[in-house]
C-alpha positions as semicolon CSV with decimal commas, in nm:
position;residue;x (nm);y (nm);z (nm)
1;X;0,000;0,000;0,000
2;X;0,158;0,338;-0,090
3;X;0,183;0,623;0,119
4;X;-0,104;0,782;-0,047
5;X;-0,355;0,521;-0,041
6;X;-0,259;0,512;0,366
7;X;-0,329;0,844;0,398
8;X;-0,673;0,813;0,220
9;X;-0,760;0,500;0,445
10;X;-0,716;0,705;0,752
11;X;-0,947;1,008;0,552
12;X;-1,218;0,738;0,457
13;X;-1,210;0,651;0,839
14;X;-1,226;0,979;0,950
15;X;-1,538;1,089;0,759
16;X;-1,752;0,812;0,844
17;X;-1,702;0,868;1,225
18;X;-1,712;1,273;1,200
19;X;-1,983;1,347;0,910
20;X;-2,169;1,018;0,846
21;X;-2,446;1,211;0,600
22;X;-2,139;1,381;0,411
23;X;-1,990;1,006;0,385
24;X;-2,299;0,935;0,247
25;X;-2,318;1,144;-0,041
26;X;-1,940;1,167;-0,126
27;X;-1,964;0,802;-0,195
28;X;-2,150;0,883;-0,505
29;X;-1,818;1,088;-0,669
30;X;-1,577;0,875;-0,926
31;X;-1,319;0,724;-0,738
32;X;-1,057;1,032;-0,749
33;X;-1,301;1,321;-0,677
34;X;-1,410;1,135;-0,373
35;X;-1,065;1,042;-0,258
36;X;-0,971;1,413;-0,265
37;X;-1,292;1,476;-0,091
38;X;-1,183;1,270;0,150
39;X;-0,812;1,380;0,223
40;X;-0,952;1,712;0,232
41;X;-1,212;1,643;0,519
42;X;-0,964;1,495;0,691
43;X;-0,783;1,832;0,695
44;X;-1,085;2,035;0,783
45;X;-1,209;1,812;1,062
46;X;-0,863;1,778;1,281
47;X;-0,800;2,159;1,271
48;X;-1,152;2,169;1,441
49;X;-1,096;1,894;1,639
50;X;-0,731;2,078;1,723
51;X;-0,929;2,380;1,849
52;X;-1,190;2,236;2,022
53;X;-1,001;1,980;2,206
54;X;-1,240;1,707;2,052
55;X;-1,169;1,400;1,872
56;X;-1,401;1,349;1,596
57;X;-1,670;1,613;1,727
58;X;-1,873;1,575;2,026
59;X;-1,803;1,735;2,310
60;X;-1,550;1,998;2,349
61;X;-1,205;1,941;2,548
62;X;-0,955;2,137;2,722
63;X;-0,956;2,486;2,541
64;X;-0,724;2,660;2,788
65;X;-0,455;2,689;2,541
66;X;-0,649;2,710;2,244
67;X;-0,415;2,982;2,072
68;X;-0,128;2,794;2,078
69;X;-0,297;2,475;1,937
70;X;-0,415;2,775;1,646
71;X;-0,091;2,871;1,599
72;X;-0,030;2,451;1,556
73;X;-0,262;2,410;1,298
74;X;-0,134;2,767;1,121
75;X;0,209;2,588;1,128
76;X;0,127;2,267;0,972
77;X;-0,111;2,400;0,719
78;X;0,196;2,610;0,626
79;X;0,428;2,251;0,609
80;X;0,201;2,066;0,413
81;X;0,079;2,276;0,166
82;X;0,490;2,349;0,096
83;X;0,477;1,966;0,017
84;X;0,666;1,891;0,406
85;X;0,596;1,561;0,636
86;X;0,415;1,678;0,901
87;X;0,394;1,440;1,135
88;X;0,031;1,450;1,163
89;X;-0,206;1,254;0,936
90;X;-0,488;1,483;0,873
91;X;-0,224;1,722;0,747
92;X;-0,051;1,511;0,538
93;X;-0,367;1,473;0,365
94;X;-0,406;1,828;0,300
95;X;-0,051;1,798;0,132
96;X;-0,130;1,564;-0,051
97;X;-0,481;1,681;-0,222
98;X;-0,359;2,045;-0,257
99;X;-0,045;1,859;-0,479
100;X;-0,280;1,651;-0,711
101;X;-0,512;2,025;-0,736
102;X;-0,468;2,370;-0,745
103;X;-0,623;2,445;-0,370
104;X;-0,367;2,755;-0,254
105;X;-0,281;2,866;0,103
106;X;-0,454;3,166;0,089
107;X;-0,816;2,928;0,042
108;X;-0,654;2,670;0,334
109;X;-0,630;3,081;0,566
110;X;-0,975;3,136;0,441
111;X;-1,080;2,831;0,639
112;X;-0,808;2,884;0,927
113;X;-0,967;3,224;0,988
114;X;-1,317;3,062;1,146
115;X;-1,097;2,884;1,333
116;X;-0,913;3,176;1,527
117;X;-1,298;3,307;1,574
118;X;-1,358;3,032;1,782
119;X;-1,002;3,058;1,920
120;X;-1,069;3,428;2,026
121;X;-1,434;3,402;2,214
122;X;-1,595;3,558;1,908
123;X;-2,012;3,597;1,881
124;X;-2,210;3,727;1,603
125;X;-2,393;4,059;1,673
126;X;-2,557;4,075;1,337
127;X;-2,642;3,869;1,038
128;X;-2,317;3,990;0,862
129;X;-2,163;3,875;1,122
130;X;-2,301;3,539;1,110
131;X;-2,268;3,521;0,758
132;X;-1,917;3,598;0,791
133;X;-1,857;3,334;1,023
134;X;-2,040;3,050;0,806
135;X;-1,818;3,178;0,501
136;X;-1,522;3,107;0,663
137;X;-1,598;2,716;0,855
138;X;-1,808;2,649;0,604
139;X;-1,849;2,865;0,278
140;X;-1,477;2,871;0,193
141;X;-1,460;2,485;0,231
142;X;-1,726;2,484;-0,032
143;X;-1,511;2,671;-0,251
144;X;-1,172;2,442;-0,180
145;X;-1,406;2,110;-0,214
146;X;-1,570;2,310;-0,597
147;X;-1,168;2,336;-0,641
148;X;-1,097;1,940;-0,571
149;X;-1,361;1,891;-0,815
150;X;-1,184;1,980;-1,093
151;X;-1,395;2,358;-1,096
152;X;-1,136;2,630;-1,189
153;X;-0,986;2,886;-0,915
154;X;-1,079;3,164;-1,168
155;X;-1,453;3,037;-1,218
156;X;-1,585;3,286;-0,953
157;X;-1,936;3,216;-1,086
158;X;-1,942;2,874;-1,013
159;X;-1,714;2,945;-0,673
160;X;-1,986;3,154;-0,528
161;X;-2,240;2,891;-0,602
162;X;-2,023;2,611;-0,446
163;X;-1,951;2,873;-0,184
164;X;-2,341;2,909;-0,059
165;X;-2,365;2,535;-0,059
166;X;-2,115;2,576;0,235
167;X;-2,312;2,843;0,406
168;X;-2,668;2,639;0,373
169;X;-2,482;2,343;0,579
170;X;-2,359;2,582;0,850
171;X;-2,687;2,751;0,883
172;X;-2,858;2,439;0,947
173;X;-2,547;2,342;1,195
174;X;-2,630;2,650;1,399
175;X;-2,976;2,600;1,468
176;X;-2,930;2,206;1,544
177;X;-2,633;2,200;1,763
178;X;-2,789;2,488;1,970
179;X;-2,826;2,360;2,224
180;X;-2,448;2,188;2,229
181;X;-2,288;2,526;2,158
182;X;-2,456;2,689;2,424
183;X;-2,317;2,386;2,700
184;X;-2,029;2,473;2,573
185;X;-2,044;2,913;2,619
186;X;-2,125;2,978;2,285
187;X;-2,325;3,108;2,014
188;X;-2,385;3,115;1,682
189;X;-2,741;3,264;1,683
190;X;-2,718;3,661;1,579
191;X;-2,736;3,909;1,948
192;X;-2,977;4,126;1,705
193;X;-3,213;3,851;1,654
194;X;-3,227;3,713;2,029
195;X;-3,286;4,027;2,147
196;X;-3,560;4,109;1,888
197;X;-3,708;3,784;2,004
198;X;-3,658;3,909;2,384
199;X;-3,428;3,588;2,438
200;X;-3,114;3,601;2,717
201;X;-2,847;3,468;2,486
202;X;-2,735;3,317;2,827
203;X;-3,031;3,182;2,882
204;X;-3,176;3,097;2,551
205;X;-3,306;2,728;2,637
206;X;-3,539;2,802;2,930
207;X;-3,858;2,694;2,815
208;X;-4,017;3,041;2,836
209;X;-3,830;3,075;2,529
210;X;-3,864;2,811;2,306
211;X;-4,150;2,990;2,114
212;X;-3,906;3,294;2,031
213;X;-3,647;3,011;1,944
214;X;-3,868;2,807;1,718
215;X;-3,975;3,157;1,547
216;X;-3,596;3,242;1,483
217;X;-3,496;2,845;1,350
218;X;-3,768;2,954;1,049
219;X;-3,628;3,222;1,000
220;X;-3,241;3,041;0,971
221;X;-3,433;2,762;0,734
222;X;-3,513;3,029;0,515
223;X;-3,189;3,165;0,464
224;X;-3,018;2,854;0,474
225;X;-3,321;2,690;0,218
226;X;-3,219;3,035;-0,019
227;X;-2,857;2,957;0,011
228;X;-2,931;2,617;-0,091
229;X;-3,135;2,714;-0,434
230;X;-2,796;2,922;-0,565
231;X;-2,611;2,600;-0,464
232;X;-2,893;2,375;-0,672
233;X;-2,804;2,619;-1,003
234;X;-2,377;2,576;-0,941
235;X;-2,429;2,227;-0,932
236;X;-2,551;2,198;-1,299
237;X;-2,160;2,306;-1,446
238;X;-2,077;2,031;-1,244
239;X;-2,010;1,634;-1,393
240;X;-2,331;1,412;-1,410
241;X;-2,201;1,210;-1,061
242;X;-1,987;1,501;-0,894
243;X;-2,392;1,645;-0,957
244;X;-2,555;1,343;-0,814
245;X;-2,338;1,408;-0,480
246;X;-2,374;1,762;-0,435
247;X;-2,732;1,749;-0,496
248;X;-2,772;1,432;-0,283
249;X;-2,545;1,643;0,022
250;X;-2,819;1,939;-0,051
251;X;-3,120;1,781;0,020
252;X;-2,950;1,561;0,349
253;X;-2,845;1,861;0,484
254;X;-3,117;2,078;0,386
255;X;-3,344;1,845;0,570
256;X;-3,156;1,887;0,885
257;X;-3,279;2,233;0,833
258;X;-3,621;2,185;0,726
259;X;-3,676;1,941;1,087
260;X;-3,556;2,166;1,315
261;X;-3,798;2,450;1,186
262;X;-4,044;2,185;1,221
263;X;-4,026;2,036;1,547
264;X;-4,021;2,439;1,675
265;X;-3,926;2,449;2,049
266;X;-3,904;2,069;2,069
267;X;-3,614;2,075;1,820
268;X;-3,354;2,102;2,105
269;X;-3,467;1,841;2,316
270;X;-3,292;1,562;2,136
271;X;-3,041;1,583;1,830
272;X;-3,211;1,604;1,476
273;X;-3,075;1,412;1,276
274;X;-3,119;1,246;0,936
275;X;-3,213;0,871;0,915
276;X;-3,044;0,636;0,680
277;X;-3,368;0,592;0,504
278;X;-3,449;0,956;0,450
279;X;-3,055;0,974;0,359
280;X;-3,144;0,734;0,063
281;X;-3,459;0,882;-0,021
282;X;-3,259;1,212;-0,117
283;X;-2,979;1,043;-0,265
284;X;-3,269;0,889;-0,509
285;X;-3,408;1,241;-0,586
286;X;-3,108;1,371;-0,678
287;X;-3,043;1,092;-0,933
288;X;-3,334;1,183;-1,086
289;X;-3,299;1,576;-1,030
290;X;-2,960;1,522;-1,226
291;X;-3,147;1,521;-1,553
292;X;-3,378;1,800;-1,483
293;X;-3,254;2,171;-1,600
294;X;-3,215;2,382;-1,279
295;X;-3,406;2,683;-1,343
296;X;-3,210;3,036;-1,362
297;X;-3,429;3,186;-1,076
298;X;-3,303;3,491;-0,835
299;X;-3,037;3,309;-0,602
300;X;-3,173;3,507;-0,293
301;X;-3,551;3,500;-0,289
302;X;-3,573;3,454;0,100
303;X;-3,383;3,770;0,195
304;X;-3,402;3,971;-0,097
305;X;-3,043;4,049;-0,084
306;X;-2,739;3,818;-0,176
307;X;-2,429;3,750;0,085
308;X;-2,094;3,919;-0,001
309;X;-1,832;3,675;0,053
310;X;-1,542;3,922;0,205
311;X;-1,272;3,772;0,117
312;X;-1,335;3,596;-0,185
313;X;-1,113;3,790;-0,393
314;X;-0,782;3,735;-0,196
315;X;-0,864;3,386;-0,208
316;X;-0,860;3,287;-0,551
């Protein structure tokens, strides 16, 4: 076994214990696209698990010297994207996948930089500033994953598309994992719209709450379900099966989404999550939306307005 197919056991491994409906759909890529998929997960999930003292998610660690452990994963990134042994699987990865494409470091700091939010105590006070944090954990990995694909660095177009893919996952994260973020002292949830909702952000689980909660999860399903339409219109430059996945990832993670605004102030009292048979219901839609045209429609109809990624242009 060469050192590269080692490197994308330990990736495969890796993304079926951290992100079991992403395993799902990247299973539908040809066999390279979903290799690179793979080495770059592995990337993205050990510089979160480096920050939040996890392993694999769940529940955070020891944090106390979270900046150094930033300054860690600043380091390696830096190592392995120079084509440098780093000593640490996950990164390796990273080296290897940005070799075989043409991801750049400036994309791997575009990531890196939701990371030191974390790192620094950081909360949102307004949408932008929500918006600003999903574009960098989640919307700039869109754009590096568009990239493994095989979609050019200079195709801002489709970028931007693969880019609010990204954002539509996070937005759905937030609302679920509510009630994990806030065990752990933080939040995701704008300060503007608790307190239009007259919620304590401290105290945002008590049931007195849960109404003004519930009211604010629609309101994330709609920008994450408007997110998810620009997404739906990238994904037809795309190959017939890199399409199948992206489409099938869509609708599993758009349904995470769609059930929390459903079960309203029940959603936090148990994880939503997506059952293997729903997971293969979706997977069988997309198939079939794969041969549909994607109609040309306004990318932003919830919100009227479109999200500026803010550092887009450095990036590419």
């Amino acid at each position: 076994m060469t050192s590269r197919d080692r490197l994308v056991t330990s990736a495969q491994a890796m993304i079926a214990d951290g992100s079991k409906s992403f395993a799902a759909a990247s299973r539908l890529f040809d066999r390279t696209t979903r290799e690179r998929v793979w080495l770059l997960y592995a990337w993205c999930r050990r510089c979160d698990d480096l920050i939040d003292g996890q392993d694999l998610g769940g529940a955070l660690g020891d944090v106390e010297d979270v900046r150094s452990r930033l300054e860690q994963v600043r380091a390696l990134t830096r190592l392995a994207l120079a084509g440098a042994q780093t000593g640490d699987v996950a990164f390796d990865c990273l080296g290897i996948v940005a070799a075989e494409t043409r991801l750049t470091q400036a994309m791997a700091d575009a990531v890196i930089g939701g990371f030191a939010l974390d790192a620094s105590g950081w909360r949102p006070q307004t949408e932008a500033d929500m918006m600003r944090y999903c574009w960098h954990v989640a919307g700039a990995v869109g754009v590096m994953m568009a990239v493994v694909m095989g979609v050019s660095p200079d195709d801002t177009e489709t970028l931007e598309r693969a880019c609010d893919l990204g954002l539509a996952f996070q937005l759905a994260n937030i609302m679920r994992d509510v009630a994990e973020d806030h065990a752990a002292g933080r939040c995701y949830v704008p300060a503007d719209w608790l307190a239009e909702g007259g919620i304590p952000a401290d105290d945002l689980l008590n049931p007195a709450y849960r109404d003004a909660l519930a009211a604010i999860a629609q309101r994330m399903n709609a920008l994450a379900a408007a997110h998810e339409a620009s997404a739906r219109i990238g994904a037809a430059r795309l190959s017939l099966r890199q399409r199948w996945a992206i489409l099938s990832a869509a609708g599993i993670y758009g349904d995470i989404a769609r059930q929390v605004a459903r079960r309203g102030g029940a959603a936090w009292d148990s994880r939503t999550v997506v059952s293997n048979a729903r997971k293969a219901g979706w997977i069988a839609r997309a198939l079939v939306q794969t041969t549909l045209p994607i109609p040309h429609h306004s990318r932003r109809t919830a919100m009227g307005r479109r999200f500026s990624m803010p550092d887009f242009a450095e990036m590419v």
